[in-house]
mmCIF file of C-alpha atoms in Angstrom:
data_model
loop_
_atom_site.group_PDB
_atom_site.id
_atom_site.type_symbol
_atom_site.label_atom_id
_atom_site.label_comp_id
_atom_site.label_asym_id
_atom_site.label_seq_id
_atom_site.Cartn_x
_atom_site.Cartn_y
_atom_site.Cartn_z
ATOM 1 C CA MET L 1 0.000 0.000 0.000
ATOM 2 C CA LYS L 2 1.064 3.535 -0.630
ATOM 3 C CA MET L 3 1.900 5.272 2.625
ATOM 4 C CA ARG L 4 1.753 8.911 3.581
ATOM 5 C CA GLN L 5 3.395 10.853 6.352
ATOM 6 C CA LEU L 6 1.195 11.964 9.214
ATOM 7 C CA THR L 7 2.458 14.398 11.787
ATOM 8 C CA LEU L 8 0.340 13.340 14.702
ATOM 9 C CA ILE L 9 1.990 11.771 17.726
ATOM 10 C CA SER L 10 4.964 12.563 19.881
ATOM 11 C CA LYS L 11 6.355 10.874 22.900
ATOM 12 C CA LEU L 12 4.696 10.728 26.258
ATOM 13 C CA ALA L 13 5.904 12.537 29.273
ATOM 14 C CA GLU L 14 7.540 10.302 31.846
ATOM 15 C CA GLU L 15 4.969 8.266 33.769
ATOM 16 C CA PRO L 16 4.182 9.783 37.171
ATOM 17 C CA GLU L 17 5.528 7.616 39.966
ATOM 18 C CA LYS L 18 2.343 7.624 41.990
ATOM 19 C CA VAL L 19 -0.553 5.545 40.794
ATOM 20 C CA CYS L 20 -2.947 8.117 42.208
ATOM 21 C CA SER L 21 -1.850 10.887 39.892
ATOM 22 C CA SER L 22 -4.912 12.071 37.968
ATOM 23 C CA ALA L 23 -2.844 13.808 35.300
ATOM 24 C CA GLY L 24 -2.605 11.919 32.015
ATOM 25 C CA PRO L 25 0.590 11.838 29.956
ATOM 26 C CA THR L 26 1.414 14.942 27.939
ATOM 27 C CA LEU L 27 1.487 14.664 24.157
ATOM 28 C CA LEU L 28 3.941 16.717 22.121
ATOM 29 C CA PHE L 29 3.003 16.691 18.464
ATOM 30 C CA GLY L 30 5.638 16.466 15.773
ATOM 31 C CA THR L 31 6.649 12.826 15.354
ATOM 32 C CA PRO L 32 5.804 11.437 11.884
ATOM 33 C CA LEU L 33 3.961 8.144 11.700
ATOM 34 C CA ARG L 34 3.580 6.081 8.560
ATOM 35 C CA VAL L 35 -0.086 5.265 8.101
ATOM 36 C CA THR L 36 -1.984 2.954 5.768
ATOM 37 C CA PRO L 37 -5.332 3.590 4.053
ATOM 38 C CA VAL L 38 -6.946 1.799 6.998
ATOM 39 C CA TYR L 39 -6.212 4.850 9.140
ATOM 40 C CA ASP L 40 -8.310 7.020 6.829
ATOM 41 C CA ALA L 41 -11.024 4.356 6.923
ATOM 42 C CA TYR L 42 -10.911 4.522 10.744
ATOM 43 C CA TRP L 43 -12.266 8.082 10.762
ATOM 44 C CA ARG L 44 -14.792 7.460 8.001
ATOM 45 C CA PHE L 45 -16.005 4.347 9.797
ATOM 46 C CA ALA L 46 -16.477 6.360 13.019
ATOM 47 C CA VAL L 47 -18.621 8.937 11.208
ATOM 48 C CA GLU L 48 -20.755 6.430 9.331
ATOM 49 C CA ARG L 49 -21.285 4.196 12.364
ATOM 50 C CA GLN L 50 -22.444 7.197 14.392
ATOM 51 C CA GLN L 51 -24.661 8.332 11.549
ATOM 52 C CA ILE L 52 -26.280 4.887 11.549
ATOM 53 C CA PHE L 53 -26.938 5.337 15.265
ATOM 54 C CA PHE L 54 -28.693 8.678 14.702
ATOM 55 C CA ARG L 55 -30.605 7.532 11.629
ATOM 56 C CA ARG L 56 -32.078 4.652 13.588
ATOM 57 C CA LEU L 57 -32.700 6.884 16.580
ATOM 58 C CA SER L 58 -34.722 9.224 14.396
ATOM 59 C CA GLY L 59 -36.951 6.364 13.306
ATOM 60 C CA LYS L 60 -35.777 6.232 9.702
ATOM 61 C CA PRO L 61 -36.417 2.907 7.969
ATOM 62 C CA ALA L 62 -33.651 0.543 6.887
ATOM 63 C CA PRO L 63 -31.277 0.541 5.181
ATOM 64 C CA TRP L 64 -29.408 3.002 7.408
ATOM 65 C CA THR L 65 -26.204 3.054 5.355
ATOM 66 C CA ASP L 66 -24.937 2.651 1.808
ATOM 67 C CA ASP L 67 -21.792 0.951 3.110
ATOM 68 C CA GLU L 68 -22.281 -2.718 2.229
ATOM 69 C CA ILE L 69 -19.949 -3.935 4.983
ATOM 70 C CA LEU L 70 -21.649 -1.914 7.706
ATOM 71 C CA ALA L 71 -25.053 -2.981 6.406
ATOM 72 C CA ARG L 72 -24.199 -6.681 6.369
ATOM 73 C CA TYR L 73 -22.073 -7.207 9.464
ATOM 74 C CA SER L 74 -22.414 -6.495 13.162
ATOM 75 C CA PHE L 75 -20.340 -3.651 14.637
ATOM 76 C CA THR L 76 -20.442 -1.883 17.963
ATOM 77 C CA ASN L 77 -21.431 1.771 18.208
ATOM 78 C CA ALA L 78 -18.842 4.521 17.970
ATOM 79 C CA TYR L 79 -19.536 5.229 21.655
ATOM 80 C CA ARG L 80 -19.249 2.255 23.989
ATOM 81 C CA ALA L 81 -22.007 3.537 26.271
ATOM 82 C CA SER L 82 -24.466 3.432 23.354
ATOM 83 C CA ASP L 83 -24.153 -0.315 22.886
ATOM 84 C CA ARG L 84 -27.166 -2.309 23.897
ATOM 85 C CA VAL L 85 -25.534 -4.231 26.746
ATOM 86 C CA SER L 86 -24.056 -1.019 28.175
ATOM 87 C CA GLN L 87 -27.472 0.624 28.006
ATOM 88 C CA TYR L 88 -29.010 -2.328 29.832
ATOM 89 C CA LEU L 89 -26.240 -2.165 32.423
ATOM 90 C CA LEU L 90 -26.913 1.518 33.021
ATOM 91 C CA ARG L 91 -30.679 1.291 33.453
ATOM 92 C CA LYS L 92 -31.214 -2.168 34.894
ATOM 93 C CA ILE L 93 -28.117 -2.783 36.985
ATOM 94 C CA ILE L 94 -26.318 0.433 37.954
ATOM 95 C CA TYR L 95 -29.257 2.812 38.361
ATOM 96 C CA SER L 96 -31.740 0.232 39.591
ATOM 97 C CA GLY L 97 -31.903 -1.517 42.935
ATOM 98 C CA ASN L 98 -30.066 -0.688 46.153
ATOM 99 C CA PRO L 99 -27.941 2.414 45.344
ATOM 100 C CA SER L 100 -25.221 1.721 47.926
ATOM 101 C CA PRO L 101 -21.704 1.440 46.428
ATOM 102 C CA GLN L 102 -21.261 -2.091 47.763
ATOM 103 C CA GLU L 103 -24.504 -3.405 46.284
ATOM 104 C CA THR L 104 -24.056 -1.523 43.007
ATOM 105 C CA ILE L 105 -20.528 -2.816 42.456
ATOM 106 C CA PHE L 106 -21.694 -6.327 43.318
ATOM 107 C CA ARG L 107 -24.409 -6.098 40.663
ATOM 108 C CA ILE L 108 -22.004 -4.706 38.070
ATOM 109 C CA LEU L 109 -19.431 -7.451 38.583
ATOM 110 C CA LEU L 110 -22.025 -10.213 38.615
ATOM 111 C CA PHE L 111 -23.583 -8.934 35.401
ATOM 112 C CA LYS L 112 -20.246 -8.344 33.663
ATOM 113 C CA PHE L 113 -18.804 -11.757 34.484
ATOM 114 C CA PHE L 114 -21.464 -13.164 32.153
ATOM 115 C CA ASN L 115 -22.166 -9.970 30.169
ATOM 116 C CA LYS L 116 -25.427 -11.429 28.954
ATOM 117 C CA ILE L 117 -28.855 -9.882 29.420
ATOM 118 C CA GLU L 118 -30.667 -13.217 29.451
ATOM 119 C CA THR L 119 -28.466 -14.557 32.241
ATOM 120 C CA TRP L 120 -29.173 -11.531 34.410
ATOM 121 C CA GLU L 121 -32.902 -11.791 33.774
ATOM 122 C CA LEU L 122 -32.803 -15.481 34.645
ATOM 123 C CA LEU L 123 -31.250 -14.615 38.019
ATOM 124 C CA VAL L 124 -33.789 -11.865 38.627
ATOM 125 C CA HIS L 125 -36.600 -14.282 37.792
ATOM 126 C CA GLU L 126 -35.261 -16.850 40.253
ATOM 127 C CA PHE L 127 -34.179 -14.587 43.119
ATOM 128 C CA GLY L 128 -36.119 -11.357 42.709
ATOM 129 C CA GLU L 129 -33.853 -8.512 43.742
ATOM 130 C CA VAL L 130 -30.230 -9.504 43.201
ATOM 131 C CA THR L 131 -28.209 -8.374 46.225
ATOM 132 C CA TRP L 132 -24.927 -9.120 47.944
ATOM 133 C CA ARG L 133 -26.807 -9.147 51.222
ATOM 134 C CA ASP L 134 -28.801 -12.229 50.175
ATOM 135 C CA PHE L 135 -26.285 -13.723 47.768
ATOM 136 C CA SER L 136 -25.640 -17.468 47.952
ATOM 137 C CA SER L 137 -23.028 -18.762 45.523
ATOM 138 C CA ARG L 138 -24.433 -22.273 45.923
ATOM 139 C CA ALA L 139 -27.984 -21.201 45.059
ATOM 140 C CA TYR L 140 -26.842 -19.126 42.080
ATOM 141 C CA ASP L 141 -24.627 -21.991 40.939
ATOM 142 C CA THR L 142 -27.608 -24.344 40.953
ATOM 143 C CA VAL L 143 -29.698 -22.016 38.789
ATOM 144 C CA LEU L 144 -26.904 -21.393 36.294
ATOM 145 C CA GLN L 145 -25.975 -25.056 36.072
ATOM 146 C CA ARG L 146 -29.589 -25.940 35.382
ATOM 147 C CA ALA L 147 -29.762 -23.355 32.610
ATOM 148 C CA LYS L 148 -26.495 -24.556 31.135
ATOM 149 C CA SER L 149 -27.619 -28.201 31.244
ATOM 150 C CA SER L 150 -30.781 -27.274 29.342
ATOM 151 C CA GLY L 151 -28.680 -25.858 26.520
ATOM 152 C CA GLN L 152 -28.919 -22.179 27.427
ATOM 153 C CA LYS L 153 -25.844 -20.052 26.834
ATOM 154 C CA ILE L 154 -25.029 -18.201 30.033
ATOM 155 C CA TYR L 155 -21.979 -16.278 28.751
ATOM 156 C CA SER L 156 -21.930 -13.616 26.062
ATOM 157 C CA GLY L 157 -19.641 -14.092 23.093
ATOM 158 C CA ALA L 158 -18.498 -10.456 23.283
ATOM 159 C CA TYR L 159 -15.551 -11.201 25.587
ATOM 160 C CA ILE L 160 -13.460 -14.327 25.866
ATOM 161 C CA MET L 161 -13.795 -15.172 29.553
ATOM 162 C CA PRO L 162 -10.819 -17.095 30.975
ATOM 163 C CA THR L 163 -11.524 -20.604 32.211
ATOM 164 C CA GLY L 164 -9.389 -20.175 35.308
ATOM 165 C CA GLY L 165 -6.512 -22.491 34.533
ATOM 166 C CA SER L 166 -4.519 -23.418 37.623
ATOM 167 C CA HIS L 167 -6.644 -21.036 39.697
ATOM 168 C CA ARG L 168 -9.809 -22.968 38.953
ATOM 169 C CA LYS L 169 -10.889 -25.175 41.838
ATOM 170 C CA THR L 170 -14.341 -26.008 40.501
ATOM 171 C CA THR L 171 -15.426 -28.031 37.500
ATOM 172 C CA ALA L 172 -17.609 -25.312 35.966
ATOM 173 C CA LYS L 173 -16.449 -21.885 34.808
ATOM 174 C CA HIS L 174 -19.544 -20.188 36.187
ATOM 175 C CA SER L 175 -18.861 -21.748 39.592
ATOM 176 C CA MET L 176 -15.352 -20.306 39.494
ATOM 177 C CA HIS L 177 -16.735 -16.854 38.720
ATOM 178 C CA LEU L 178 -19.263 -17.027 41.537
ATOM 179 C CA ASP L 179 -16.493 -18.000 43.951
ATOM 180 C CA LEU L 180 -14.308 -15.190 42.627
ATOM 181 C CA LEU L 181 -17.105 -12.675 43.110
ATOM 182 C CA THR L 182 -17.596 -13.895 46.670
ATOM 183 C CA LYS L 183 -13.893 -13.406 47.382
ATOM 184 C CA MET L 184 -13.888 -9.930 45.866
ATOM 185 C CA MET L 185 -16.788 -8.816 48.006
ATOM 186 C CA LYS L 186 -15.418 -10.362 51.198
ATOM 187 C CA ASP L 187 -12.067 -8.696 50.520
ATOM 188 C CA GLY L 188 -13.810 -5.322 50.632
ATOM 189 C CA LEU L 189 -13.055 -4.637 46.965
ATOM 190 C CA ALA L 190 -16.069 -2.329 46.648
ATOM 191 C CA ASP L 191 -14.734 -0.021 49.362
ATOM 192 C CA GLN L 192 -11.246 -0.127 47.860
ATOM 193 C CA LEU L 193 -12.553 0.832 44.432
ATOM 194 C CA CYS L 194 -14.524 3.714 45.919
ATOM 195 C CA SER L 195 -11.369 4.930 47.679
ATOM 196 C CA ALA L 196 -9.213 4.756 44.559
ATOM 197 C CA CYS L 197 -7.987 8.073 43.232
ATOM 198 C CA SER L 198 -7.644 7.154 39.558
ATOM 199 C CA LEU L 199 -8.901 4.737 36.941
ATOM 200 C CA LYS L 200 -5.434 3.252 36.935
ATOM 201 C CA GLU L 201 -5.605 2.437 40.614
ATOM 202 C CA MET L 202 -9.009 0.828 40.064
ATOM 203 C CA PHE L 203 -7.486 -1.175 37.233
ATOM 204 C CA ILE L 204 -4.635 -2.394 39.458
ATOM 205 C CA LEU L 205 -7.090 -3.491 42.144
ATOM 206 C CA LEU L 206 -9.200 -5.492 39.694
ATOM 207 C CA ARG L 207 -6.164 -6.836 37.843
ATOM 208 C CA SER L 208 -4.825 -8.360 41.059
ATOM 209 C CA TYR L 209 -7.512 -11.061 41.017
ATOM 210 C CA PRO L 210 -7.017 -14.429 39.279
ATOM 211 C CA THR L 211 -8.403 -14.695 35.715
ATOM 212 C CA ILE L 212 -8.947 -10.912 35.489
ATOM 213 C CA GLY L 213 -6.496 -9.860 32.793
ATOM 214 C CA ASP L 214 -5.657 -6.415 31.484
ATOM 215 C CA PHE L 215 -8.557 -6.159 29.068
ATOM 216 C CA LEU L 216 -11.281 -7.304 31.456
ATOM 217 C CA ALA L 217 -9.942 -5.206 34.335
ATOM 218 C CA TYR L 218 -10.058 -2.106 32.151
ATOM 219 C CA GLN L 219 -13.558 -2.852 30.866
ATOM 220 C CA TYR L 220 -14.807 -3.351 34.432
ATOM 221 C CA CYS L 221 -13.221 -0.033 35.438
ATOM 222 C CA ILE L 222 -15.198 1.751 32.743
ATOM 223 C CA ASP L 223 -18.440 0.074 33.825
ATOM 224 C CA ILE L 224 -17.941 0.908 37.508
ATOM 225 C CA ASN L 225 -17.025 4.460 36.533
ATOM 226 C CA TYR L 226 -20.548 4.878 35.106
ATOM 227 C CA THR L 227 -21.857 5.027 38.685
ATOM 228 C CA SER L 228 -22.754 8.181 40.567
ATOM 229 C CA PHE L 229 -20.194 7.616 43.327
ATOM 230 C CA ILE L 230 -17.075 7.227 41.148
ATOM 231 C CA ASP L 231 -16.327 9.922 38.604
ATOM 232 C CA PHE L 232 -13.021 9.773 36.732
ATOM 233 C CA SER L 233 -12.512 11.110 33.229
ATOM 234 C CA GLU L 234 -12.615 8.397 30.581
ATOM 235 C CA SER L 235 -9.677 10.207 28.993
ATOM 236 C CA GLN L 236 -7.493 9.498 32.007
ATOM 237 C CA PHE L 237 -6.368 5.949 31.282
ATOM 238 C CA VAL L 238 -6.627 3.313 28.542
ATOM 239 C CA VAL L 239 -5.665 -0.325 28.091
ATOM 240 C CA PRO L 240 -5.857 -1.628 24.510
ATOM 241 C CA GLY L 241 -7.419 -5.015 23.956
ATOM 242 C CA PRO L 242 -6.223 -7.607 21.420
ATOM 243 C CA GLY L 243 -8.613 -6.357 18.726
ATOM 244 C CA ALA L 244 -7.497 -2.743 19.175
ATOM 245 C CA ARG L 245 -3.848 -3.749 18.958
ATOM 246 C CA SER L 246 -4.567 -5.570 15.727
ATOM 247 C CA GLY L 247 -6.453 -2.564 14.368
ATOM 248 C CA ILE L 248 -3.591 -0.245 15.247
ATOM 249 C CA SER L 249 -1.140 -2.542 13.457
ATOM 250 C CA LYS L 250 -3.276 -2.200 10.324
ATOM 251 C CA CYS L 251 -3.559 1.591 10.592
ATOM 252 C CA PHE L 252 0.138 2.318 11.139
ATOM 253 C CA GLU L 253 3.027 0.852 9.217
ATOM 254 C CA ASP L 254 5.580 2.441 11.520
ATOM 255 C CA THR L 255 4.702 3.580 15.051
ATOM 256 C CA HIS L 256 8.205 4.904 15.853
ATOM 257 C CA GLY L 257 8.339 2.896 19.051
ATOM 258 C CA PHE L 258 5.173 4.293 20.571
ATOM 259 C CA ASN L 259 2.978 1.755 22.323
ATOM 260 C CA GLU L 260 -0.693 1.259 21.574
ATOM 261 C CA SER L 261 -1.848 3.277 24.589
ATOM 262 C CA ASP L 262 0.223 6.251 23.395
ATOM 263 C CA ILE L 263 -1.351 6.021 19.955
ATOM 264 C CA ILE L 264 -4.919 5.737 21.244
ATOM 265 C CA ARG L 265 -4.399 8.801 23.415
ATOM 266 C CA ALA L 266 -2.904 10.838 20.574
ATOM 267 C CA VAL L 267 -5.637 9.826 18.134
ATOM 268 C CA THR L 268 -8.305 10.702 20.699
ATOM 269 C CA GLU L 269 -6.789 14.138 21.267
ATOM 270 C CA ALA L 270 -6.454 14.755 17.519
ATOM 271 C CA GLN L 271 -9.996 13.688 16.599
ATOM 272 C CA GLU L 272 -11.301 17.158 15.757
ATOM 273 C CA LYS L 273 -8.382 17.880 13.423
ATOM 274 C CA GLU L 274 -8.564 14.455 11.821
ATOM 275 C CA PHE L 275 -12.265 14.784 11.006
ATOM 276 C CA GLU L 276 -11.806 18.343 9.756
ATOM 277 C CA SER L 277 -8.830 17.448 7.531
ATOM 278 C CA ARG L 278 -11.019 14.912 5.717
ATOM 279 C CA GLY L 279 -14.001 17.211 5.380
ATOM 280 C CA LEU L 280 -15.999 14.964 7.713
ATOM 281 C CA ILE L 281 -18.658 16.103 10.157
ATOM 282 C CA PHE L 282 -18.776 13.767 13.110
ATOM 283 C CA PRO L 283 -22.133 13.778 14.925
ATOM 284 C CA ASP L 284 -20.848 13.410 18.462
ATOM 285 C CA LEU L 285 -22.832 12.173 21.449
ATOM 286 C CA TRP L 286 -24.754 15.342 22.278
ATOM 287 C CA GLY L 287 -21.594 17.368 22.764
ATOM 288 C CA ARG L 288 -19.465 14.569 24.213
ATOM 289 C CA PRO L 289 -16.392 13.837 22.054
ATOM 290 C CA LEU L 290 -14.937 10.381 21.641
ATOM 291 C CA GLN L 291 -13.110 9.244 24.762
ATOM 292 C CA LEU L 292 -10.124 6.906 25.084
ATOM 293 C CA ILE L 293 -12.391 3.898 25.587
ATOM 294 C CA ASP L 294 -14.342 4.784 22.435
ATOM 295 C CA CYS L 295 -11.262 5.204 20.251
ATOM 296 C CA GLN L 296 -9.921 1.949 21.667
ATOM 297 C CA ASN L 297 -13.142 0.229 20.622
ATOM 298 C CA LEU L 298 -13.043 1.850 17.189
ATOM 299 C CA PHE L 299 -9.591 0.377 16.572
ATOM 300 C CA CYS L 300 -11.070 -3.022 17.367
ATOM 301 C CA GLU L 301 -13.969 -2.413 14.983
ATOM 302 C CA ILE L 302 -11.757 -1.152 12.140
ATOM 303 C CA ASP L 303 -9.756 -4.342 12.540
ATOM 304 C CA LYS L 304 -12.970 -6.280 11.841
ATOM 305 C CA TYR L 305 -14.065 -3.938 9.052
ATOM 306 C CA SER L 306 -10.705 -4.174 7.282
ATOM 307 C CA ARG L 307 -10.976 -7.979 7.038
ATOM 308 C CA VAL L 308 -13.493 -7.368 4.271
ATOM 309 C CA ARG L 309 -12.421 -3.943 3.010
ATOM 310 C CA PHE L 310 -8.668 -4.664 3.071
ATOM 311 C CA PRO L 311 -8.403 -8.482 2.990
ATOM 312 C CA GLU L 312 -4.703 -8.393 2.110
ATOM 313 C CA LEU L 313 -3.848 -7.208 5.630
ATOM 314 C CA VAL L 314 -3.033 -9.848 8.210
ATOM 315 C CA GLY L 315 -3.507 -8.193 11.621
ATOM 316 C CA ASN L 316 -4.332 -10.825 14.234
ATOM 317 C CA GLY L 317 -4.729 -13.515 11.604
ATOM 318 C CA ARG L 318 -8.527 -13.459 11.386
ATOM 319 C CA ASN L 319 -9.813 -13.095 7.844
ATOM 320 C CA ARG L 320 -13.571 -12.852 8.225
ATOM 321 C CA ILE L 321 -16.268 -11.229 10.358
ATOM 322 C CA LYS L 322 -18.252 -13.782 12.332
ATOM 323 C CA ARG L 323 -21.445 -11.890 13.150
ATOM 324 C CA THR L 324 -23.863 -10.657 10.537
ATOM 325 C CA PHE L 325 -26.262 -7.898 11.461
ATOM 326 C CA HIS L 326 -29.826 -8.785 12.441
ATOM 327 C CA PRO L 327 -31.847 -5.886 13.916
ATOM 328 C CA GLN L 328 -33.751 -6.689 17.083
ATOM 329 C CA SER L 329 -37.320 -5.599 17.737
ATOM 330 C CA THR L 330 -37.140 -4.884 21.481
ATOM 331 C CA PRO L 331 -37.121 -1.073 21.947
ATOM 332 C CA ILE L 332 -34.710 0.888 24.115
ATOM 333 C CA GLU L 333 -34.792 4.487 25.248
ATOM 334 C CA TYR L 334 -31.263 5.827 25.272
ATOM 335 C CA TRP L 335 -29.999 7.083 28.590
ATOM 336 C CA TYR L 336 -26.495 7.827 29.885
ATOM 337 C CA PRO L 337 -24.792 8.441 33.235
ATOM 338 C CA PRO L 338 -26.523 11.575 34.579
ATOM 339 C CA LYS L 339 -23.163 13.151 35.445
ATOM 340 C CA TRP L 340 -22.406 13.427 31.715
ATOM 341 C CA GLY L 341 -25.186 15.983 31.288
ATOM 342 C CA ILE L 342 -26.420 14.278 28.118
ATOM 343 C CA ASN L 343 -29.895 13.032 28.954
ATOM 344 C CA GLU L 344 -31.529 16.442 29.057
ATOM 345 C CA ARG L 345 -30.138 17.195 25.579
ATOM 346 C CA ILE L 346 -31.237 14.056 23.766
ATOM 347 C CA SER L 347 -34.650 15.303 22.611
ATOM 348 C CA GLY L 348 -33.154 18.300 20.811
ATOM 349 C CA ALA L 349 -30.177 16.580 19.261
ATOM 350 C CA ARG L 350 -28.761 17.484 15.875
ATOM 351 C CA PRO L 351 -31.885 17.497 13.678
ATOM 352 C CA GLU L 352 -29.738 18.055 10.580
ATOM 353 C CA CYS L 353 -28.092 14.693 11.244
ATOM 354 C CA ILE L 354 -30.928 12.555 12.502
ATOM 355 C CA GLY L 355 -34.148 14.017 11.132
ATOM 356 C CA THR L 356 -36.969 14.033 13.642
ATOM 357 C CA PRO L 357 -35.377 14.279 17.118
ATOM 358 C CA ASN L 358 -38.286 12.640 18.893
ATOM 359 C CA GLY L 359 -37.579 9.059 17.779
ATOM 360 C CA MET L 360 -36.082 7.773 21.020
ATOM 361 C CA ASN L 361 -36.627 4.044 20.649
ATOM 362 C CA LEU L 362 -33.955 1.647 19.414
ATOM 363 C CA ASN L 363 -33.278 -2.036 19.741
ATOM 364 C CA PHE L 364 -31.687 -4.134 22.429
ATOM 365 C CA GLY L 365 -33.094 -7.569 22.383
ATOM 366 C CA LYS L 366 -30.912 -10.604 22.751
ATOM 367 C CA SER L 367 -27.396 -9.846 23.894
ATOM 368 C CA GLU L 368 -25.607 -11.963 21.284
ATOM 369 C CA GLY L 369 -26.031 -9.351 18.522
ATOM 370 C CA ARG L 370 -24.500 -6.766 20.785
ATOM 371 C CA ASN L 371 -24.347 -3.624 18.704
ATOM 372 C CA GLN L 372 -26.473 -2.043 16.003
#
């Protein structure tokens, strides 16, 4: 592929010694990076995926895009918090039930270990209000084992959940996760997370537990940070997942020694210039620009997209997209963490982009088709 020079990223300032520092690394622009055509597609993908979101939100009929790849295959939203499972987490788990930090964090971790709406609703059906106060790992194990034995999938396919390896003392993975959750709560993890002074410190706390790797620990940090009692900037800290690393490798031929976290941060900070330089208008999330977590996700999605658009690229070795897009019929009313100040703006959002601003219902049915 023909490459071009992009003056975008410089080196990071030296990492602060204290984990609790809230200051992110400083970017000094001026270092040239060699980029591939996938990098240009990254920004165009972000715009079109967000336009699909608003077209559907406005109630426009399908098809919502002329891009054959986006129309055929399943991709997450440009903003992580707009994805169906995240929306369910916000309304049904975080901002529903006992609002205490301990109970809320318990619900978040229990939901996220399985990351599947149907599994959560099964537990609610069996136990009523799901609480740490009344939690019995044995009782929950029985319900989940029964569901599994009947052929029901209890884990989402969105994340690859570790089986436990040498740390696993039980025969079933779900039993291991219930035991792990019990240990976390008895260790006082909820209080420790609430006392943390940065996303990075939260990440270190979660990462210290068996089977919780870098990617899962970071994702759980973001979910817990949606609460009302923890409020760190999503632009404070990022941990790239395997898909994002593969996407970055396709976007940049030469990264000049910068790691993936450096690149995600620089791309996030340069988003306005990058859209403008391409003549693109990005319909943001009611005034909220893309955050580190969103740009991390977009690198993962462009990795998937490029398997069809740029099949000659290797990346992580995968050469096809597994999930095709099937719209669900169950409606959802979009709602975000109140501290973001978005919810009161939704009804008057960008009519030039979405048409009628009153169409508030979208789909989140079964959790396997996790995006559009």
